[in-house]
């Protein structure tokens, strides 16, 4: 007999005479003549009630079926006599596969998120984290669906890289050198030529530059993989290891890039609403009561668009006192981004045309501007509750201006020789962006901390599990 998932039992249209269920005990309630067990196997939020009659030969097993124990049940799926559920199971055979004693930490009571992070090996069994990771799985599928249906090719860009796409320098070093006794050159410096790859290498911060190689051959590509930042950041929105989706589109400008980003975000929200309805209902009840209203609001309205210069004027005229005062030429901080999305526009807003000096070397220089107010064709998509969720730009396709941008950011042309070649051989206007998958999950679930939407959080000082 093949196993029936709890999800499929709930969705059954008829009673079933003979089923096999396997899962974990959430609760057990004993009466004189029988016991009620709520069984959950992770396939959906809701457990399934199992009734074990005291006359069963296996009934002695029930005493071992405490919260957290794994069990196997054979029996019948019948219409439920109780309220709040369509089906229940009358057990004919009951077996405890793995016991869980009274030290099992997920007893039926409230647990703080901080406590659950300490037991990340068990927290997927809780209602909240089961729901989070089912949504994460579904949205990962929806990412591929969105791009595959639009004739994008999925490209696997390297995890280990010698180039820094962001020019930020916050990268994790990858080395096999003996740190206690590294090889030295004649002038006493560490001899990186003796390292595994013959040079300094790092964990990637972005697959964008390699993505551009493939966009200039296959036209439309996307990456979806882990990226790493060695920033000593302790906010609820930053992690040292996170997943990023990065489309790159040949023959595309900033306008087309903004259109793609908006369509992408809306697709993911629509998919979650359609395929994760029960889990989203749970989040809207226990995590964020405004969640469904906000998701519907984002789906129904076009995103606002606002230039960086306009954004600075809006912030200056807001009458608010900022923790980080901002003027033209400064980076927007989280408080500014959230004000624009949550209070001023009250919907997602794409801010574009940022100052050249504060953006990456590869972003396309806008024509016809003064040196003091030089901008690039960059864009950031800001959403209520999170702030920036997408960052992207039209890339600089003109060789001379790309070299100028590299000089401005003090980058060595020799290290990017292959990137410059893309502008020498059949260069085209192209654009792309990066969406932080965890930030998108925070938006869709209402869960406020990035540590709670990734299976095993990697943050400064924390690499457990």
CSV table of C-alpha atoms in Angstrom, one decimal:
chain,number,residue,atom,x,y,z
A,1,UNK,CA,0.0,0.0,0.0
A,2,UNK,CA,1.4,3.4,-0.9
A,3,UNK,CA,1.6,6.2,1.5
A,4,UNK,CA,-1.2,8.9,1.4
A,5,UNK,CA,-0.1,12.5,2.3
A,6,UNK,CA,-2.2,14.4,4.8
A,7,UNK,CA,-2.7,17.1,2.1
A,8,UNK,CA,-4.2,14.5,-0.2
A,9,UNK,CA,-6.4,13.1,2.5
A,10,UNK,CA,-7.9,16.5,3.2
A,11,UNK,CA,-8.5,16.9,-0.5
A,12,UNK,CA,-10.2,13.6,-1.0
A,13,UNK,CA,-13.7,13.7,-2.5
A,14,UNK,CA,-14.8,10.3,-1.1
A,15,UNK,CA,-14.2,8.2,2.0
A,16,UNK,CA,-11.3,5.7,1.6
A,17,UNK,CA,-11.4,2.1,3.0
A,18,UNK,CA,-7.7,1.5,3.3
A,19,UNK,CA,-5.0,4.1,3.7
A,20,UNK,CA,-1.4,4.4,5.0
A,21,UNK,CA,-0.4,7.6,6.8
A,22,UNK,CA,3.1,8.4,8.2
A,23,UNK,CA,4.0,11.5,10.1
A,24,UNK,CA,4.6,13.1,13.4
A,25,UNK,CA,2.4,13.6,16.4
A,26,UNK,CA,1.4,17.2,17.1
A,27,UNK,CA,-1.0,16.4,20.0
A,28,UNK,CA,-2.5,13.4,21.7
A,29,UNK,CA,-5.7,13.4,23.8
A,30,UNK,CA,-6.7,10.3,25.7
A,31,UNK,CA,-10.3,9.3,26.6
A,32,UNK,CA,-11.5,6.1,28.3
A,33,UNK,CA,-12.3,4.2,25.2
A,34,UNK,CA,-10.0,5.7,22.6
A,35,UNK,CA,-7.3,8.3,21.9
A,36,UNK,CA,-7.3,11.3,19.5
A,37,UNK,CA,-4.0,12.0,17.7
A,38,UNK,CA,-3.3,14.9,15.5
A,39,UNK,CA,-0.9,13.8,12.8
A,40,UNK,CA,1.0,16.1,10.5
A,41,UNK,CA,3.5,15.1,7.8
A,42,UNK,CA,4.6,18.6,6.6
A,43,UNK,CA,2.6,18.4,3.3
A,44,UNK,CA,0.2,21.1,4.5
A,45,UNK,CA,-0.5,23.3,7.5
A,46,UNK,CA,-3.4,21.3,8.9
A,47,UNK,CA,-3.0,18.1,10.7
A,48,UNK,CA,-5.3,15.1,10.4
A,49,UNK,CA,-7.2,13.6,13.3
A,50,UNK,CA,-6.6,9.9,13.9
A,51,UNK,CA,-8.9,8.0,16.3
A,52,UNK,CA,-7.3,4.9,17.9
A,53,UNK,CA,-9.8,2.6,19.7
A,54,UNK,CA,-8.7,1.2,23.0
A,55,UNK,CA,-9.7,-2.3,21.8
A,56,UNK,CA,-7.0,-2.3,19.1
A,57,UNK,CA,-4.3,-4.9,19.7
A,58,UNK,CA,-1.8,-2.1,19.0
A,59,UNK,CA,-3.3,0.3,21.6
A,60,UNK,CA,-0.4,-0.1,24.0
A,61,UNK,CA,1.7,1.8,21.3
A,62,UNK,CA,-0.3,4.9,21.9
A,63,UNK,CA,1.3,5.5,25.2
A,64,UNK,CA,4.6,6.1,23.4
A,65,UNK,CA,3.0,8.5,20.8
A,66,UNK,CA,3.9,11.7,22.6
A,67,UNK,CA,4.3,15.1,20.9
A,68,UNK,CA,7.1,14.8,18.3
A,69,UNK,CA,7.0,11.0,17.9
A,70,UNK,CA,6.9,9.6,14.4
A,71,UNK,CA,4.0,7.1,13.7
A,72,UNK,CA,2.5,5.0,11.0
A,73,UNK,CA,-1.2,4.5,10.8
A,74,UNK,CA,-3.3,2.2,8.6
A,75,UNK,CA,-7.0,2.6,8.6
A,76,UNK,CA,-10.0,4.2,7.0
A,77,UNK,CA,-10.7,7.8,6.0
A,78,UNK,CA,-14.2,8.6,7.1
A,79,UNK,CA,-16.4,11.7,7.4
A,80,UNK,CA,-15.6,13.5,10.6
A,81,UNK,CA,-18.1,13.5,13.5
A,82,UNK,CA,-16.5,16.7,15.0
A,83,UNK,CA,-16.6,20.3,13.8
A,84,UNK,CA,-13.9,22.1,11.8
A,85,UNK,CA,-12.7,19.2,9.7
A,86,UNK,CA,-14.1,17.2,6.8
A,87,UNK,CA,-12.3,13.9,7.3
A,88,UNK,CA,-10.7,11.9,10.1
A,89,UNK,CA,-9.0,8.5,10.2
A,90,UNK,CA,-10.2,5.5,12.1
A,91,UNK,CA,-7.0,3.5,12.9
A,92,UNK,CA,-6.9,-0.2,12.3
A,93,UNK,CA,-3.1,-0.6,12.9
A,94,UNK,CA,-1.0,1.9,14.8
A,95,UNK,CA,2.8,1.8,15.1
A,96,UNK,CA,5.3,4.2,16.8
A,97,UNK,CA,8.4,4.4,14.5
A,98,UNK,CA,10.4,6.9,16.6
A,99,UNK,CA,9.7,8.0,20.1
A,100,UNK,CA,10.2,11.6,21.4
A,101,UNK,CA,10.5,12.1,25.2
A,102,UNK,CA,9.4,15.0,27.3
A,103,UNK,CA,12.5,17.0,26.4
A,104,UNK,CA,11.2,17.5,22.8
A,105,UNK,CA,11.3,21.3,22.6
A,106,UNK,CA,8.2,21.9,20.4
A,107,UNK,CA,5.5,21.2,22.9
A,108,UNK,CA,2.1,22.7,22.4
A,109,UNK,CA,2.7,26.3,23.6
A,110,UNK,CA,4.0,29.6,22.2
A,111,UNK,CA,7.7,29.8,21.3
A,112,UNK,CA,9.7,33.0,20.5
A,113,UNK,CA,11.4,33.3,17.1
A,114,UNK,CA,14.7,33.7,18.9
A,115,UNK,CA,14.2,30.4,20.7
A,116,UNK,CA,13.2,28.7,17.4
A,117,UNK,CA,16.4,29.9,15.7
A,118,UNK,CA,18.4,28.1,18.4
A,119,UNK,CA,16.7,24.8,17.3
A,120,UNK,CA,16.8,25.4,13.6
A,121,UNK,CA,17.1,21.6,13.2
A,122,UNK,CA,13.5,21.2,14.7
A,123,UNK,CA,11.8,24.5,13.8
A,124,UNK,CA,10.6,23.3,10.3
A,125,UNK,CA,8.1,21.0,12.3
A,126,UNK,CA,6.4,24.0,13.8
A,127,UNK,CA,3.3,25.5,12.1
A,128,UNK,CA,5.1,28.8,11.3
A,129,UNK,CA,8.2,27.4,9.8
A,130,UNK,CA,6.5,24.6,8.0
A,131,UNK,CA,4.4,27.3,6.3
A,132,UNK,CA,7.4,29.5,5.6
A,133,UNK,CA,9.4,26.8,3.9
A,134,UNK,CA,6.4,25.5,1.9
A,135,UNK,CA,6.0,29.0,0.5
A,136,UNK,CA,9.7,29.2,-0.1
A,137,UNK,CA,9.6,26.0,-2.1
A,138,UNK,CA,6.6,27.1,-4.2
A,139,UNK,CA,8.1,30.6,-4.9
A,140,UNK,CA,11.4,29.0,-6.1
A,141,UNK,CA,9.3,27.0,-8.6
A,142,UNK,CA,7.4,30.1,-9.6
A,143,UNK,CA,10.7,32.0,-10.3
A,144,UNK,CA,11.7,29.4,-12.9
A,145,UNK,CA,8.2,29.3,-14.3
A,146,UNK,CA,8.1,33.1,-14.8
A,147,UNK,CA,11.4,33.2,-16.8
A,148,UNK,CA,11.0,29.9,-18.7
A,149,UNK,CA,7.6,31.0,-20.0
A,150,UNK,CA,9.3,34.2,-21.3
A,151,UNK,CA,12.1,32.4,-23.2
A,152,UNK,CA,14.8,33.0,-20.6
A,153,UNK,CA,17.6,30.4,-20.2
A,154,UNK,CA,18.7,29.4,-16.7
A,155,UNK,CA,22.5,29.9,-16.3
A,156,UNK,CA,24.6,28.5,-13.4
A,157,UNK,CA,27.1,31.2,-12.6
A,158,UNK,CA,30.2,30.3,-10.4
A,159,UNK,CA,30.1,30.4,-6.6
A,160,UNK,CA,33.9,30.9,-6.5
A,161,UNK,CA,35.0,34.0,-8.3
A,162,UNK,CA,38.0,36.2,-8.7
A,163,UNK,CA,36.0,39.4,-9.6
A,164,UNK,CA,33.9,41.6,-7.4
A,165,UNK,CA,30.7,42.6,-9.2
A,166,UNK,CA,29.7,45.3,-6.7
A,167,UNK,CA,33.2,46.8,-6.2
A,168,UNK,CA,32.3,46.9,-2.5
A,169,UNK,CA,35.1,44.6,-1.2
A,170,UNK,CA,32.9,42.8,1.4
A,171,UNK,CA,33.7,39.3,0.2
A,172,UNK,CA,34.6,36.0,1.8
A,173,UNK,CA,38.0,34.8,0.9
A,174,UNK,CA,38.4,31.2,-0.5
A,175,UNK,CA,41.8,29.7,0.2
A,176,UNK,CA,43.6,26.4,0.7
A,177,UNK,CA,46.8,28.2,2.0
A,178,UNK,CA,48.1,27.2,5.5
A,179,UNK,CA,46.9,30.2,7.4
A,180,UNK,CA,49.5,29.5,10.2
A,181,UNK,CA,52.3,29.4,7.8
A,182,UNK,CA,51.4,30.9,4.4
A,183,UNK,CA,53.9,30.9,1.5
A,184,UNK,CA,55.6,34.2,1.1
A,185,UNK,CA,57.1,36.1,-1.9
A,186,UNK,CA,60.6,37.5,-1.8
A,187,UNK,CA,59.3,40.9,-0.4
A,188,UNK,CA,57.5,39.1,2.4
A,189,UNK,CA,53.9,39.3,1.0
A,190,UNK,CA,51.6,36.2,1.0
A,191,UNK,CA,52.3,34.4,-2.3
A,192,UNK,CA,48.7,34.0,-3.7
A,193,UNK,CA,50.2,32.3,-6.8
A,194,UNK,CA,50.6,29.2,-4.7
A,195,UNK,CA,46.9,29.2,-3.7
A,196,UNK,CA,44.5,26.6,-5.2
A,197,UNK,CA,43.4,28.8,-8.1
A,198,UNK,CA,46.8,30.6,-8.5
A,199,UNK,CA,45.2,33.9,-7.4
A,200,UNK,CA,43.0,35.4,-4.7
A,201,UNK,CA,39.4,34.0,-5.0
A,202,UNK,CA,36.2,34.8,-3.1
A,203,UNK,CA,32.6,33.6,-2.7
A,204,UNK,CA,30.5,35.4,-5.2
A,205,UNK,CA,28.5,38.5,-4.3
A,206,UNK,CA,26.6,38.3,-7.6
A,207,UNK,CA,26.4,36.3,-10.8
A,208,UNK,CA,25.7,39.4,-12.9
A,209,UNK,CA,29.0,39.9,-14.7
A,210,UNK,CA,29.0,36.2,-15.8
A,211,UNK,CA,25.3,36.6,-16.6
A,212,UNK,CA,26.1,39.4,-19.1
A,213,UNK,CA,28.4,36.9,-20.9
A,214,UNK,CA,25.5,34.7,-21.6
A,215,UNK,CA,23.0,37.5,-22.3
A,216,UNK,CA,25.3,38.6,-25.1
A,217,UNK,CA,25.0,35.2,-26.6
A,218,UNK,CA,21.6,33.8,-25.7
A,219,UNK,CA,19.7,37.1,-25.4
A,220,UNK,CA,17.6,36.4,-22.2
A,221,UNK,CA,19.1,34.6,-19.2
A,222,UNK,CA,18.6,34.4,-15.5
A,223,UNK,CA,20.6,33.1,-12.5
A,224,UNK,CA,19.1,31.8,-9.2
A,225,UNK,CA,21.6,30.8,-6.6
A,226,UNK,CA,23.4,31.6,-3.3
A,227,UNK,CA,25.4,34.8,-3.0
A,228,UNK,CA,27.6,36.0,-0.1
A,229,UNK,CA,28.4,39.3,1.6
A,230,UNK,CA,31.0,39.6,4.4
A,231,UNK,CA,29.3,42.7,5.8
A,232,UNK,CA,29.2,42.9,9.6
A,233,UNK,CA,25.6,43.8,9.5
A,234,UNK,CA,23.1,42.8,12.2
A,235,UNK,CA,19.8,44.2,10.8
A,236,UNK,CA,16.7,42.1,10.3
A,237,UNK,CA,17.1,42.5,6.5
A,238,UNK,CA,20.7,41.4,6.0
A,239,UNK,CA,22.3,37.9,5.9
A,240,UNK,CA,25.8,36.8,5.0
A,241,UNK,CA,24.5,34.1,2.7
A,242,UNK,CA,21.3,34.6,0.7
A,243,UNK,CA,19.7,33.6,-2.6
A,244,UNK,CA,19.5,35.9,-5.5
A,245,UNK,CA,17.6,35.9,-8.8
A,246,UNK,CA,19.4,37.9,-11.5
A,247,UNK,CA,17.9,38.2,-15.0
A,248,UNK,CA,20.0,39.8,-17.8
A,249,UNK,CA,18.4,40.9,-21.0
A,250,UNK,CA,20.1,41.8,-24.2
A,251,UNK,CA,18.6,44.6,-26.4
A,252,UNK,CA,16.9,46.1,-23.3
A,253,UNK,CA,16.9,49.5,-21.7
A,254,UNK,CA,16.1,50.9,-18.2
A,255,UNK,CA,12.4,51.2,-19.1
A,256,UNK,CA,12.2,47.5,-20.2
A,257,UNK,CA,14.1,46.5,-17.0
A,258,UNK,CA,11.6,48.3,-14.8
A,259,UNK,CA,8.7,46.6,-16.6
A,260,UNK,CA,10.2,43.2,-16.2
A,261,UNK,CA,10.8,43.8,-12.4
A,262,UNK,CA,7.2,44.8,-11.9
A,263,UNK,CA,5.8,41.9,-13.8
A,264,UNK,CA,8.1,39.5,-11.9
A,265,UNK,CA,7.1,40.7,-8.4
A,266,UNK,CA,3.4,40.5,-9.3
A,267,UNK,CA,3.8,37.0,-10.7
A,268,UNK,CA,5.4,35.8,-7.5
A,269,UNK,CA,2.6,37.3,-5.4
A,270,UNK,CA,-0.1,36.0,-7.6
A,271,UNK,CA,1.4,32.5,-7.6
A,272,UNK,CA,1.7,32.4,-3.8
A,273,UNK,CA,-1.9,33.5,-3.4
A,274,UNK,CA,-3.0,30.8,-5.8
A,275,UNK,CA,-0.9,27.9,-4.5
A,276,UNK,CA,-0.2,28.7,-0.9
A,277,UNK,CA,-3.6,30.0,0.2
A,278,UNK,CA,-3.8,28.1,3.6
A,279,UNK,CA,-0.3,29.1,4.6
A,280,UNK,CA,-0.9,32.8,3.6
A,281,UNK,CA,-4.1,32.7,5.7
A,282,UNK,CA,-2.0,31.4,8.6
A,283,UNK,CA,0.5,34.3,8.2
A,284,UNK,CA,-2.3,36.9,8.0
A,285,UNK,CA,-3.9,35.5,11.2
A,286,UNK,CA,-0.8,35.1,13.3
A,287,UNK,CA,2.1,37.1,11.8
A,288,UNK,CA,0.7,40.2,10.0
A,289,UNK,CA,-3.0,41.0,9.9
A,290,UNK,CA,-2.5,43.5,7.1
A,291,UNK,CA,-0.7,40.9,4.8
A,292,UNK,CA,-3.5,40.0,2.4
A,293,UNK,CA,-4.6,43.6,2.0
A,294,UNK,CA,-1.1,44.7,1.2
A,295,UNK,CA,-0.5,41.8,-1.3
A,296,UNK,CA,-3.8,42.6,-3.1
A,297,UNK,CA,-2.9,46.3,-3.1
A,298,UNK,CA,0.4,45.5,-4.8
A,299,UNK,CA,-1.2,43.2,-7.4
A,300,UNK,CA,-4.0,45.6,-8.4
A,301,UNK,CA,-2.0,48.8,-8.9
A,302,UNK,CA,0.8,49.8,-11.3
A,303,UNK,CA,4.0,50.6,-9.4
A,304,UNK,CA,4.9,54.3,-9.1
A,305,UNK,CA,8.1,55.5,-10.7
A,306,UNK,CA,10.2,58.4,-9.4
A,307,UNK,CA,13.6,59.7,-10.2
A,308,UNK,CA,16.3,59.8,-7.5
A,309,UNK,CA,16.3,63.6,-7.8
A,310,UNK,CA,12.5,63.7,-7.2
A,311,UNK,CA,12.9,61.3,-4.3
A,312,UNK,CA,15.4,63.6,-2.6
A,313,UNK,CA,13.0,66.6,-3.0
A,314,UNK,CA,10.1,64.5,-1.5
A,315,UNK,CA,12.3,63.6,1.5
A,316,UNK,CA,13.5,67.2,2.0
A,317,UNK,CA,9.9,68.4,1.9
A,318,UNK,CA,8.5,65.7,4.2
A,319,UNK,CA,8.9,67.6,7.4
A,320,UNK,CA,10.4,64.6,9.0
A,321,UNK,CA,13.6,64.5,11.1
A,322,UNK,CA,15.8,61.7,9.6
A,323,UNK,CA,18.3,59.6,11.6
A,324,UNK,CA,20.4,59.9,8.5
A,325,UNK,CA,19.9,63.3,6.9
A,326,UNK,CA,20.1,63.0,3.1
A,327,UNK,CA,20.9,65.4,0.3
A,328,UNK,CA,21.6,64.9,-3.5
A,329,UNK,CA,24.5,62.6,-3.9
A,330,UNK,CA,23.9,60.5,-0.8
A,331,UNK,CA,22.7,56.9,-0.7
A,332,UNK,CA,19.1,56.4,0.4
A,333,UNK,CA,18.9,54.6,3.7
A,334,UNK,CA,16.2,52.1,4.8
A,335,UNK,CA,14.3,54.9,6.6
A,336,UNK,CA,14.1,56.9,3.4
A,337,UNK,CA,13.2,54.0,1.2
A,338,UNK,CA,10.4,52.9,3.6
A,339,UNK,CA,9.0,56.4,3.8
A,340,UNK,CA,8.7,56.7,0.1
A,341,UNK,CA,7.0,53.3,-0.3
A,342,UNK,CA,4.9,53.3,2.9
A,343,UNK,CA,4.0,57.0,3.6
A,344,UNK,CA,4.5,59.0,0.5
A,345,UNK,CA,3.5,56.8,-2.4
A,346,UNK,CA,1.8,54.1,-0.2
A,347,UNK,CA,2.6,51.4,-2.8
A,348,UNK,CA,5.7,49.9,-4.4
A,349,UNK,CA,7.9,52.6,-6.1
A,350,UNK,CA,10.8,52.3,-8.5
A,351,UNK,CA,13.4,55.0,-8.0
A,352,UNK,CA,15.7,55.4,-11.0
A,353,UNK,CA,18.6,57.5,-12.3
A,354,UNK,CA,20.9,57.6,-9.3
A,355,UNK,CA,24.1,59.6,-8.9
A,356,UNK,CA,27.0,58.0,-10.8
A,357,UNK,CA,29.4,58.3,-7.9
A,358,UNK,CA,27.4,56.1,-5.5
A,359,UNK,CA,26.6,53.3,-8.0
A,360,UNK,CA,28.6,50.4,-9.5
A,361,UNK,CA,31.1,50.9,-12.3
A,362,UNK,CA,29.0,48.9,-14.9
A,363,UNK,CA,25.9,51.1,-14.8
A,364,UNK,CA,25.1,53.1,-18.0
A,365,UNK,CA,26.0,56.8,-17.8
A,366,UNK,CA,23.0,59.0,-18.7
A,367,UNK,CA,23.7,61.4,-21.5
A,368,UNK,CA,23.5,65.2,-21.5
A,369,UNK,CA,24.0,65.9,-17.8
A,370,UNK,CA,26.4,68.2,-16.0
A,371,UNK,CA,29.4,66.7,-14.2
A,372,UNK,CA,28.0,67.8,-10.8
A,373,UNK,CA,24.7,66.0,-11.3
A,374,UNK,CA,25.9,63.0,-13.4
A,375,UNK,CA,23.5,60.0,-13.0
A,376,UNK,CA,23.4,56.4,-14.2
A,377,UNK,CA,20.5,54.4,-15.5
A,378,UNK,CA,20.0,52.5,-12.2
A,379,UNK,CA,16.8,51.5,-10.5
A,380,UNK,CA,15.8,50.2,-7.1
A,381,UNK,CA,12.3,48.8,-6.4
A,382,UNK,CA,11.1,49.7,-3.0
A,383,UNK,CA,8.2,47.9,-1.3
A,384,UNK,CA,6.2,48.7,1.9
A,385,UNK,CA,7.4,47.0,5.0
A,386,UNK,CA,10.8,46.0,3.6
A,387,UNK,CA,12.4,48.9,1.6
A,388,UNK,CA,14.6,47.8,-1.3
A,389,UNK,CA,13.7,44.4,-2.8
A,390,UNK,CA,15.2,44.8,-6.3
A,391,UNK,CA,18.3,46.6,-7.5
A,392,UNK,CA,19.3,46.9,-11.2
A,393,UNK,CA,20.4,49.0,-14.1
A,394,UNK,CA,20.9,49.3,-17.8
A,395,UNK,CA,24.5,48.3,-18.2
A,396,UNK,CA,27.2,50.5,-19.9
A,397,UNK,CA,27.6,49.0,-23.4
A,398,UNK,CA,30.1,51.7,-24.6
A,399,UNK,CA,33.7,50.6,-24.2
A,400,UNK,CA,35.2,54.0,-23.5
A,401,UNK,CA,32.5,54.9,-20.9
A,402,UNK,CA,32.8,51.6,-19.2
A,403,UNK,CA,36.6,52.1,-18.9
A,404,UNK,CA,35.8,55.6,-17.5
A,405,UNK,CA,33.5,54.1,-14.9
A,406,UNK,CA,36.2,51.6,-13.9
A,407,UNK,CA,38.7,54.3,-13.5
A,408,UNK,CA,36.2,56.3,-11.4
A,409,UNK,CA,35.9,53.3,-9.0
A,410,UNK,CA,39.7,52.5,-9.1
A,411,UNK,CA,39.3,49.1,-10.7
A,412,UNK,CA,42.1,47.4,-12.6
A,413,UNK,CA,41.1,46.9,-16.3
A,414,UNK,CA,43.4,43.8,-16.5
A,415,UNK,CA,41.2,42.0,-13.9
A,416,UNK,CA,38.1,42.6,-16.1
A,417,UNK,CA,39.6,42.0,-19.5
A,418,UNK,CA,36.9,39.5,-20.5
A,419,UNK,CA,34.2,41.9,-19.4
A,420,UNK,CA,35.6,44.6,-21.6
A,421,UNK,CA,35.7,42.2,-24.5
A,422,UNK,CA,31.9,42.0,-24.4
A,423,UNK,CA,32.0,45.7,-25.4
A,424,UNK,CA,34.6,45.1,-28.1
A,425,UNK,CA,32.8,42.2,-29.9
A,426,UNK,CA,29.2,43.0,-30.9
A,427,UNK,CA,28.2,45.1,-27.9
A,428,UNK,CA,24.5,45.7,-27.4
A,429,UNK,CA,22.3,47.7,-25.0
A,430,UNK,CA,21.4,45.4,-22.1
A,431,UNK,CA,19.9,45.5,-18.7
A,432,UNK,CA,19.2,43.4,-15.6
A,433,UNK,CA,18.5,43.4,-11.9
A,434,UNK,CA,18.9,41.3,-8.8
A,435,UNK,CA,16.0,40.3,-6.5
A,436,UNK,CA,16.9,39.1,-3.0
A,437,UNK,CA,14.8,35.9,-2.7
A,438,UNK,CA,14.6,36.2,1.1
A,439,UNK,CA,13.4,39.8,1.0
A,440,UNK,CA,10.7,38.7,-1.4
A,441,UNK,CA,9.7,35.9,1.0
A,442,UNK,CA,9.6,38.4,3.9
A,443,UNK,CA,7.2,40.5,1.8
A,444,UNK,CA,4.9,37.6,0.8
A,445,UNK,CA,4.8,36.1,4.3
A,446,UNK,CA,4.9,39.2,6.5
A,447,UNK,CA,7.7,37.5,8.5
A,448,UNK,CA,9.9,40.5,9.6
A,449,UNK,CA,13.3,38.9,10.0
A,450,UNK,CA,15.4,37.5,7.2
A,451,UNK,CA,16.7,34.8,9.6
A,452,UNK,CA,13.3,33.3,9.6
A,453,UNK,CA,12.8,32.8,5.9
A,454,UNK,CA,16.0,31.0,5.2
A,455,UNK,CA,16.5,27.4,6.5
A,456,UNK,CA,19.8,28.0,8.2
A,457,UNK,CA,20.7,31.7,8.7
A,458,UNK,CA,24.3,32.8,8.2
A,459,UNK,CA,24.9,36.1,10.0
A,460,UNK,CA,27.9,37.6,11.7
A,461,UNK,CA,29.0,35.2,14.5
A,462,UNK,CA,26.5,32.6,13.5
A,463,UNK,CA,27.1,29.5,11.4
A,464,UNK,CA,25.3,26.8,13.4
A,465,UNK,CA,23.7,23.8,11.9
